[in-house]
Amino acid sequence: MRAELQAETEAERLERRAKLHELLHRLRGEPNVLLPFHQALALRPRGERHLGLRTIEVDKVVGSVDRYEDFDHRFLPKTPHTLERWKRLRALQLEGVEFPPIEVYQVGEAYFVKDGNHRVALAKATGQKFIDAYVIALDVPVPVEPGDTPKDLLLKAEYAHFLEKTRLKELLPEAEEIRFTTLGRYDLLLDHIATRRYFKGLEEGREIPWEEAVVDWYENLYKPTVEAIRRLGLLRDFPGRTEADLYLWVMDHRYFLAQELGVDPGPEGAAESYEARFGGVWKRLGGGLKRQLKAFFLAKGKEKF
């Protein structure tokens, strides 16, 4: 009876915590759900390996195969049935009952529960650091991390699709990761590659293989533009964004500059112009002053820039 009463008290406290977390997440406009395993499958796993019984970190269990709607993102029970099940397990635990290992899929550094969702919820609520689990590891091109959100999974799924379409990592193992903060951007990169392939074919009078176009795009468009962004420290003016985000913005700006000036400014010129127009306020003021001085010296016939 004592174990049941304690479990009842803890379950009530857990229910209040779950409601408070739900309210806070709604006010912040943030999702309050476990990561669904089917989104991890969108990362295009190349295979799986049975690792057997392992001891894993409870904090890295962040999703579920089929019960992701029954718990919030901290694995707190969200439904009366789930809470009741948690309460029964807690009473058994207090009486000294040992539970069997759970079963999980490992995707990168994160785990998704195949069997044992309530045991994980119990472990998290009681501050347990480790739990025994039978682990099946998925081999994915873009790993999942414990702090990922549902949006992060969607972005990583798009990146996995891009890597599959381009074979970039196979063609250029040293190629750096290309990460966006907004959905739908990898399709724009595929358009850039296709455009580069088309014009290169016209210039050289031959059919350019897709793989050659991918390497040419990365080495002569993406990489030089990102290097220019780094040299200018442009990312500091756009907190929360990535180099890939800025690559697309600078490339759009480069196109409009070429239309306006009648000449392609190249990666460096496009990045410098973008910084002058859209960077921090002091950079914009400095860019404006530089343009005024340039116009002054040109008018005097004393080009100094």
PDB file of C-alpha atoms in Angstrom, residues 37-260:
ATOM      1  CA  PHE A  37      10.655   7.395 -35.756  1.00  0.00           C
ATOM      2  CA  HIS A  38       9.128   7.604 -39.224  1.00  0.00           C
ATOM      3  CA  GLN A  39      10.802  11.005 -39.631  1.00  0.00           C
ATOM      4  CA  ALA A  40      14.143   9.405 -38.820  1.00  0.00           C
ATOM      5  CA  LEU A  41      13.497   6.877 -41.598  1.00  0.00           C
ATOM      6  CA  ALA A  42      13.307   9.838 -44.000  1.00  0.00           C
ATOM      7  CA  LEU A  43      17.071  10.173 -43.430  1.00  0.00           C
ATOM      8  CA  ARG A  44      17.450   7.313 -45.913  1.00  0.00           C
ATOM      9  CA  PRO A  45      19.233   4.692 -43.778  1.00  0.00           C
ATOM     10  CA  ARG A  46      21.583   2.485 -45.773  1.00  0.00           C
ATOM     11  CA  GLY A  47      21.203  -0.474 -43.452  1.00  0.00           C
ATOM     12  CA  GLU A  48      20.963  -1.559 -39.840  1.00  0.00           C
ATOM     13  CA  ARG A  49      23.128  -3.427 -37.336  1.00  0.00           C
ATOM     14  CA  HIS A  50      22.009  -5.342 -34.253  1.00  0.00           C
ATOM     15  CA  LEU A  51      24.364  -4.259 -31.476  1.00  0.00           C
ATOM     16  CA  GLY A  52      22.844  -6.469 -28.807  1.00  0.00           C
ATOM     17  CA  LEU A  53      22.411  -5.494 -25.170  1.00  0.00           C
ATOM     18  CA  ARG A  54      23.955  -2.124 -24.311  1.00  0.00           C
ATOM     19  CA  THR A  55      23.775   0.381 -21.468  1.00  0.00           C
ATOM     20  CA  ILE A  56      22.644   3.699 -22.961  1.00  0.00           C
ATOM     21  CA  GLU A  57      22.144   7.218 -21.629  1.00  0.00           C
ATOM     22  CA  VAL A  58      18.529   7.955 -20.736  1.00  0.00           C
ATOM     23  CA  ASP A  59      18.864  11.580 -21.855  1.00  0.00           C
ATOM     24  CA  LYS A  60      19.635  10.433 -25.396  1.00  0.00           C
ATOM     25  CA  VAL A  61      16.297   8.619 -25.738  1.00  0.00           C
ATOM     26  CA  VAL A  62      14.292  11.280 -27.574  1.00  0.00           C
ATOM     27  CA  GLY A  63      11.729   9.517 -29.749  1.00  0.00           C
ATOM     28  CA  SER A  64       9.404   6.594 -30.203  1.00  0.00           C
ATOM     29  CA  VAL A  65       8.365   4.242 -32.961  1.00  0.00           C
ATOM     30  CA  ASP A  66       4.612   4.288 -32.315  1.00  0.00           C
ATOM     31  CA  ARG A  67       3.876   6.036 -28.991  1.00  0.00           C
ATOM     32  CA  TYR A  68       5.264   9.515 -29.711  1.00  0.00           C
ATOM     33  CA  GLU A  69       1.835  11.122 -29.240  1.00  0.00           C
ATOM     34  CA  ASP A  70       1.389   9.689 -25.719  1.00  0.00           C
ATOM     35  CA  PHE A  71       4.333  11.583 -24.206  1.00  0.00           C
ATOM     36  CA  ASP A  72       5.700  15.108 -24.375  1.00  0.00           C
ATOM     37  CA  HIS A  73       9.260  15.838 -25.496  1.00  0.00           C
ATOM     38  CA  ARG A  74      10.551  15.106 -21.946  1.00  0.00           C
ATOM     39  CA  PHE A  75       8.763  11.738 -21.971  1.00  0.00           C
ATOM     40  CA  LEU A  76       6.153  12.956 -19.470  1.00  0.00           C
ATOM     41  CA  PRO A  77       2.813  11.126 -19.878  1.00  0.00           C
ATOM     42  CA  LYS A  78       0.225  13.207 -21.779  1.00  0.00           C
ATOM     43  CA  THR A  79      -2.867  10.972 -21.537  1.00  0.00           C
ATOM     44  CA  PRO A  80      -4.738   9.475 -18.544  1.00  0.00           C
ATOM     45  CA  HIS A  81      -4.074   5.944 -19.798  1.00  0.00           C
ATOM     46  CA  THR A  82      -0.345   6.620 -20.123  1.00  0.00           C
ATOM     47  CA  LEU A  83      -0.184   8.201 -16.681  1.00  0.00           C
ATOM     48  CA  GLU A  84      -2.039   5.238 -15.143  1.00  0.00           C
ATOM     49  CA  ARG A  85       0.409   2.829 -16.739  1.00  0.00           C
ATOM     50  CA  TRP A  86       3.332   4.921 -15.429  1.00  0.00           C
ATOM     51  CA  LYS A  87       1.835   4.843 -11.912  1.00  0.00           C
ATOM     52  CA  ARG A  88       1.574   1.052 -11.906  1.00  0.00           C
ATOM     53  CA  LEU A  89       5.160   0.666 -13.056  1.00  0.00           C
ATOM     54  CA  ARG A  90       6.366   3.109 -10.419  1.00  0.00           C
ATOM     55  CA  ALA A  91       4.596   1.145  -7.664  1.00  0.00           C
ATOM     56  CA  LEU A  92       6.259  -2.062  -8.865  1.00  0.00           C
ATOM     57  CA  GLN A  93       9.615  -0.324  -8.954  1.00  0.00           C
ATOM     58  CA  LEU A  94       9.199   0.888  -5.372  1.00  0.00           C
ATOM     59  CA  GLU A  95       8.470  -2.698  -4.364  1.00  0.00           C
ATOM     60  CA  GLY A  96      11.811  -3.783  -5.811  1.00  0.00           C
ATOM     61  CA  VAL A  97      10.679  -5.253  -9.135  1.00  0.00           C
ATOM     62  CA  GLU A  98      13.372  -5.176 -11.848  1.00  0.00           C
ATOM     63  CA  PHE A  99      12.239  -4.474 -15.399  1.00  0.00           C
ATOM     64  CA  PRO A 100      13.582  -6.117 -18.561  1.00  0.00           C
ATOM     65  CA  PRO A 101      15.739  -4.111 -20.998  1.00  0.00           C
ATOM     66  CA  ILE A 102      13.982  -1.838 -23.448  1.00  0.00           C
ATOM     67  CA  GLU A 103      14.429  -2.045 -27.214  1.00  0.00           C
ATOM     68  CA  VAL A 104      15.591   0.969 -29.221  1.00  0.00           C
ATOM     69  CA  TYR A 105      16.753   2.120 -32.624  1.00  0.00           C
ATOM     70  CA  GLN A 106      19.929   4.172 -32.590  1.00  0.00           C
ATOM     71  CA  VAL A 107      20.083   6.967 -35.179  1.00  0.00           C
ATOM     72  CA  GLY A 108      23.303   8.921 -34.805  1.00  0.00           C
ATOM     73  CA  GLU A 109      23.554   9.930 -31.148  1.00  0.00           C
ATOM     74  CA  ALA A 110      19.812   9.614 -30.458  1.00  0.00           C
ATOM     75  CA  TYR A 111      17.570   6.669 -29.587  1.00  0.00           C
ATOM     76  CA  PHE A 112      13.978   5.869 -30.555  1.00  0.00           C
ATOM     77  CA  VAL A 113      11.993   3.437 -28.404  1.00  0.00           C
ATOM     78  CA  LYS A 114      10.715   0.319 -30.129  1.00  0.00           C
ATOM     79  CA  ASP A 115       9.513  -1.312 -26.905  1.00  0.00           C
ATOM     80  CA  GLY A 116       9.527   0.116 -23.378  1.00  0.00           C
ATOM     81  CA  ASN A 117       8.187   3.666 -23.676  1.00  0.00           C
ATOM     82  CA  HIS A 118       6.720   3.666 -20.149  1.00  0.00           C
ATOM     83  CA  ARG A 119       9.974   2.321 -18.700  1.00  0.00           C
ATOM     84  CA  VAL A 120      11.821   5.201 -20.336  1.00  0.00           C
ATOM     85  CA  ALA A 121       9.255   7.668 -18.974  1.00  0.00           C
ATOM     86  CA  LEU A 122       9.790   6.172 -15.516  1.00  0.00           C
ATOM     87  CA  ALA A 123      13.580   6.381 -15.843  1.00  0.00           C
ATOM     88  CA  LYS A 124      13.468  10.036 -16.903  1.00  0.00           C
ATOM     89  CA  ALA A 125      11.003  11.057 -14.187  1.00  0.00           C
ATOM     90  CA  THR A 126      13.074   9.434 -11.438  1.00  0.00           C
ATOM     91  CA  GLY A 127      16.392  10.891 -12.627  1.00  0.00           C
ATOM     92  CA  GLN A 128      17.859   7.598 -13.817  1.00  0.00           C
ATOM     93  CA  LYS A 129      21.009   8.213 -15.877  1.00  0.00           C
ATOM     94  CA  PHE A 130      21.398   4.911 -17.710  1.00  0.00           C
ATOM     95  CA  ILE A 131      19.158   2.098 -18.871  1.00  0.00           C
ATOM     96  CA  ASP A 132      19.786  -1.318 -20.430  1.00  0.00           C
ATOM     97  CA  ALA A 133      18.577  -1.662 -24.008  1.00  0.00           C
ATOM     98  CA  TYR A 134      18.724  -3.959 -26.998  1.00  0.00           C
ATOM     99  CA  VAL A 135      20.034  -1.640 -29.696  1.00  0.00           C
ATOM    100  CA  ILE A 136      19.505  -1.670 -33.456  1.00  0.00           C
ATOM    101  CA  ALA A 137      21.729   0.950 -35.102  1.00  0.00           C
ATOM    102  CA  LEU A 138      20.663   2.562 -38.379  1.00  0.00           C
ATOM    103  CA  ASP A 139      23.381   3.689 -40.773  1.00  0.00           C
ATOM    104  CA  VAL A 140      22.287   7.174 -41.888  1.00  0.00           C
ATOM    105  CA  PRO A 141      24.207   9.827 -43.874  1.00  0.00           C
ATOM    106  CA  VAL A 142      23.049  12.612 -41.553  1.00  0.00           C
ATOM    107  CA  PRO A 143      23.016  11.675 -37.845  1.00  0.00           C
ATOM    108  CA  VAL A 144      20.312  12.705 -35.381  1.00  0.00           C
ATOM    109  CA  GLU A 145      21.361  14.466 -32.167  1.00  0.00           C
ATOM    110  CA  PRO A 146      19.516  14.344 -28.816  1.00  0.00           C
ATOM    111  CA  GLY A 147      18.599  18.046 -28.951  1.00  0.00           C
ATOM    112  CA  ASP A 148      17.025  17.880 -32.408  1.00  0.00           C
ATOM    113  CA  THR A 149      13.474  19.135 -32.930  1.00  0.00           C
ATOM    114  CA  PRO A 150      10.910  17.820 -35.445  1.00  0.00           C
ATOM    115  CA  LYS A 151      11.977  20.655 -37.765  1.00  0.00           C
ATOM    116  CA  ASP A 152      15.617  19.583 -37.423  1.00  0.00           C
ATOM    117  CA  LEU A 153      14.635  16.088 -38.516  1.00  0.00           C
ATOM    118  CA  LEU A 154      12.845  17.449 -41.581  1.00  0.00           C
ATOM    119  CA  LEU A 155      15.877  19.566 -42.485  1.00  0.00           C
ATOM    120  CA  LYS A 156      18.186  16.600 -42.050  1.00  0.00           C
ATOM    121  CA  ALA A 157      15.883  14.441 -44.172  1.00  0.00           C
ATOM    122  CA  GLU A 158      16.121  17.045 -46.950  1.00  0.00           C
ATOM    123  CA  TYR A 159      19.909  17.058 -46.586  1.00  0.00           C
ATOM    124  CA  ALA A 160      20.008  13.250 -46.772  1.00  0.00           C
ATOM    125  CA  HIS A 161      17.962  13.417 -49.980  1.00  0.00           C
ATOM    126  CA  PHE A 162      20.382  16.025 -51.387  1.00  0.00           C
ATOM    127  CA  LEU A 163      23.384  13.828 -50.554  1.00  0.00           C
ATOM    128  CA  GLU A 164      21.691  10.866 -52.179  1.00  0.00           C
ATOM    129  CA  LYS A 165      20.920  12.835 -55.349  1.00  0.00           C
ATOM    130  CA  THR A 166      24.379  14.413 -55.635  1.00  0.00           C
ATOM    131  CA  ARG A 167      26.619  11.757 -54.064  1.00  0.00           C
ATOM    132  CA  LEU A 168      28.629  14.746 -52.846  1.00  0.00           C
ATOM    133  CA  LYS A 169      30.246  12.905 -49.925  1.00  0.00           C
ATOM    134  CA  GLU A 170      31.344  10.095 -52.223  1.00  0.00           C
ATOM    135  CA  LEU A 171      32.685  12.423 -54.898  1.00  0.00           C
ATOM    136  CA  LEU A 172      34.319  14.837 -52.433  1.00  0.00           C
ATOM    137  CA  PRO A 173      34.864  13.163 -49.040  1.00  0.00           C
ATOM    138  CA  GLU A 174      36.441  16.397 -47.763  1.00  0.00           C
ATOM    139  CA  ALA A 175      33.336  18.451 -48.609  1.00  0.00           C
ATOM    140  CA  GLU A 176      31.967  20.276 -45.592  1.00  0.00           C
ATOM    141  CA  GLU A 177      28.431  19.882 -44.283  1.00  0.00           C
ATOM    142  CA  ILE A 178      25.797  22.060 -45.913  1.00  0.00           C
ATOM    143  CA  ARG A 179      23.128  22.972 -43.362  1.00  0.00           C
ATOM    144  CA  PHE A 180      20.134  25.281 -43.783  1.00  0.00           C
ATOM    145  CA  THR A 181      17.751  26.781 -41.229  1.00  0.00           C
ATOM    146  CA  THR A 182      14.787  26.865 -43.609  1.00  0.00           C
ATOM    147  CA  LEU A 183      13.028  24.007 -45.383  1.00  0.00           C
ATOM    148  CA  GLY A 184      13.068  23.672 -49.163  1.00  0.00           C
ATOM    149  CA  ARG A 185      16.547  25.105 -49.744  1.00  0.00           C
ATOM    150  CA  TYR A 186      18.322  21.962 -50.915  1.00  0.00           C
ATOM    151  CA  ASP A 187      16.140  21.913 -54.025  1.00  0.00           C
ATOM    152  CA  LEU A 188      17.589  25.329 -54.867  1.00  0.00           C
ATOM    153  CA  LEU A 189      21.080  23.850 -54.666  1.00  0.00           C
ATOM    154  CA  LEU A 190      20.041  21.119 -57.092  1.00  0.00           C
ATOM    155  CA  ASP A 191      18.843  23.884 -59.424  1.00  0.00           C
ATOM    156  CA  HIS A 192      22.227  25.614 -59.103  1.00  0.00           C
ATOM    157  CA  ILE A 193      24.005  22.393 -60.047  1.00  0.00           C
ATOM    158  CA  ALA A 194      21.696  21.780 -63.016  1.00  0.00           C
ATOM    159  CA  THR A 195      22.188  25.366 -64.232  1.00  0.00           C
ATOM    160  CA  ARG A 196      25.946  25.110 -63.833  1.00  0.00           C
ATOM    161  CA  ARG A 197      25.883  21.852 -65.785  1.00  0.00           C
ATOM    162  CA  TYR A 198      23.861  23.404 -68.615  1.00  0.00           C
ATOM    163  CA  PHE A 199      26.097  26.442 -69.140  1.00  0.00           C
ATOM    164  CA  LYS A 200      29.297  24.446 -68.735  1.00  0.00           C
ATOM    165  CA  GLY A 201      28.009  22.133 -71.455  1.00  0.00           C
ATOM    166  CA  LEU A 202      27.381  25.100 -73.763  1.00  0.00           C
ATOM    167  CA  GLU A 203      30.847  26.523 -73.086  1.00  0.00           C
ATOM    168  CA  GLU A 204      32.646  23.244 -73.701  1.00  0.00           C
ATOM    169  CA  GLY A 205      30.362  21.882 -76.404  1.00  0.00           C
ATOM    170  CA  ARG A 206      29.758  18.547 -74.710  1.00  0.00           C
ATOM    171  CA  GLU A 207      27.395  16.718 -72.392  1.00  0.00           C
ATOM    172  CA  ILE A 208      28.565  17.249 -68.835  1.00  0.00           C
ATOM    173  CA  PRO A 209      28.134  14.194 -66.581  1.00  0.00           C
ATOM    174  CA  TRP A 210      26.062  14.901 -63.457  1.00  0.00           C
ATOM    175  CA  GLU A 211      28.910  13.880 -61.149  1.00  0.00           C
ATOM    176  CA  GLU A 212      31.279  16.319 -62.856  1.00  0.00           C
ATOM    177  CA  ALA A 213      28.712  19.097 -62.514  1.00  0.00           C
ATOM    178  CA  VAL A 214      28.331  18.405 -58.787  1.00  0.00           C
ATOM    179  CA  VAL A 215      32.092  18.649 -58.204  1.00  0.00           C
ATOM    180  CA  ASP A 216      32.374  21.749 -60.396  1.00  0.00           C
ATOM    181  CA  TRP A 217      29.508  23.461 -58.544  1.00  0.00           C
ATOM    182  CA  TYR A 218      31.006  22.736 -55.129  1.00  0.00           C
ATOM    183  CA  GLU A 219      34.602  23.657 -56.027  1.00  0.00           C
ATOM    184  CA  ASN A 220      33.880  26.749 -58.153  1.00  0.00           C
ATOM    185  CA  LEU A 221      30.619  28.156 -56.773  1.00  0.00           C
ATOM    186  CA  TYR A 222      29.734  26.970 -53.297  1.00  0.00           C
ATOM    187  CA  LYS A 223      33.198  26.695 -51.727  1.00  0.00           C
ATOM    188  CA  PRO A 224      34.592  30.066 -52.974  1.00  0.00           C
ATOM    189  CA  THR A 225      31.427  31.865 -51.889  1.00  0.00           C
ATOM    190  CA  VAL A 226      31.521  30.349 -48.407  1.00  0.00           C
ATOM    191  CA  GLU A 227      35.224  31.177 -48.111  1.00  0.00           C
ATOM    192  CA  ALA A 228      34.443  34.811 -48.980  1.00  0.00           C
ATOM    193  CA  ILE A 229      31.665  34.838 -46.377  1.00  0.00           C
ATOM    194  CA  ARG A 230      34.139  33.581 -43.787  1.00  0.00           C
ATOM    195  CA  ARG A 231      36.856  36.080 -44.687  1.00  0.00           C
ATOM    196  CA  LEU A 232      34.391  38.938 -44.265  1.00  0.00           C
ATOM    197  CA  GLY A 233      32.954  37.530 -41.028  1.00  0.00           C
ATOM    198  CA  LEU A 234      29.560  38.017 -42.626  1.00  0.00           C
ATOM    199  CA  LEU A 235      27.870  35.339 -40.532  1.00  0.00           C
ATOM    200  CA  ARG A 236      28.224  37.509 -37.419  1.00  0.00           C
ATOM    201  CA  ASP A 237      25.701  39.956 -38.878  1.00  0.00           C
ATOM    202  CA  PHE A 238      23.074  37.221 -39.243  1.00  0.00           C
ATOM    203  CA  PRO A 239      22.820  35.326 -35.924  1.00  0.00           C
ATOM    204  CA  GLY A 240      20.979  32.038 -36.090  1.00  0.00           C
ATOM    205  CA  ARG A 241      21.773  31.582 -39.769  1.00  0.00           C
ATOM    206  CA  THR A 242      24.249  29.267 -41.459  1.00  0.00           C
ATOM    207  CA  GLU A 243      26.869  29.653 -44.171  1.00  0.00           C
ATOM    208  CA  ALA A 244      24.568  27.791 -46.555  1.00  0.00           C
ATOM    209  CA  ASP A 245      21.788  30.325 -45.867  1.00  0.00           C
ATOM    210  CA  LEU A 246      24.155  33.151 -46.721  1.00  0.00           C
ATOM    211  CA  TYR A 247      25.442  31.324 -49.796  1.00  0.00           C
ATOM    212  CA  LEU A 248      21.972  31.443 -51.357  1.00  0.00           C
ATOM    213  CA  TRP A 249      21.491  35.106 -50.425  1.00  0.00           C
ATOM    214  CA  VAL A 250      24.895  36.106 -51.811  1.00  0.00           C
ATOM    215  CA  MET A 251      24.315  34.100 -54.985  1.00  0.00           C
ATOM    216  CA  ASP A 252      20.976  35.846 -55.571  1.00  0.00           C
ATOM    217  CA  HIS A 253      22.716  39.167 -54.961  1.00  0.00           C
ATOM    218  CA  ARG A 254      25.496  38.176 -57.375  1.00  0.00           C
ATOM    219  CA  TYR A 255      22.934  37.513 -60.101  1.00  0.00           C
ATOM    220  CA  PHE A 256      21.251  40.889 -59.666  1.00  0.00           C
ATOM    221  CA  LEU A 257      24.625  42.661 -59.589  1.00  0.00           C
ATOM    222  CA  ALA A 258      25.594  40.995 -62.861  1.00  0.00           C
ATOM    223  CA  GLN A 259      22.319  42.170 -64.402  1.00  0.00           C
ATOM    224  CA  GLU A 260      22.818  45.686 -63.059  1.00  0.00           C
TER     225      GLU A 260
END
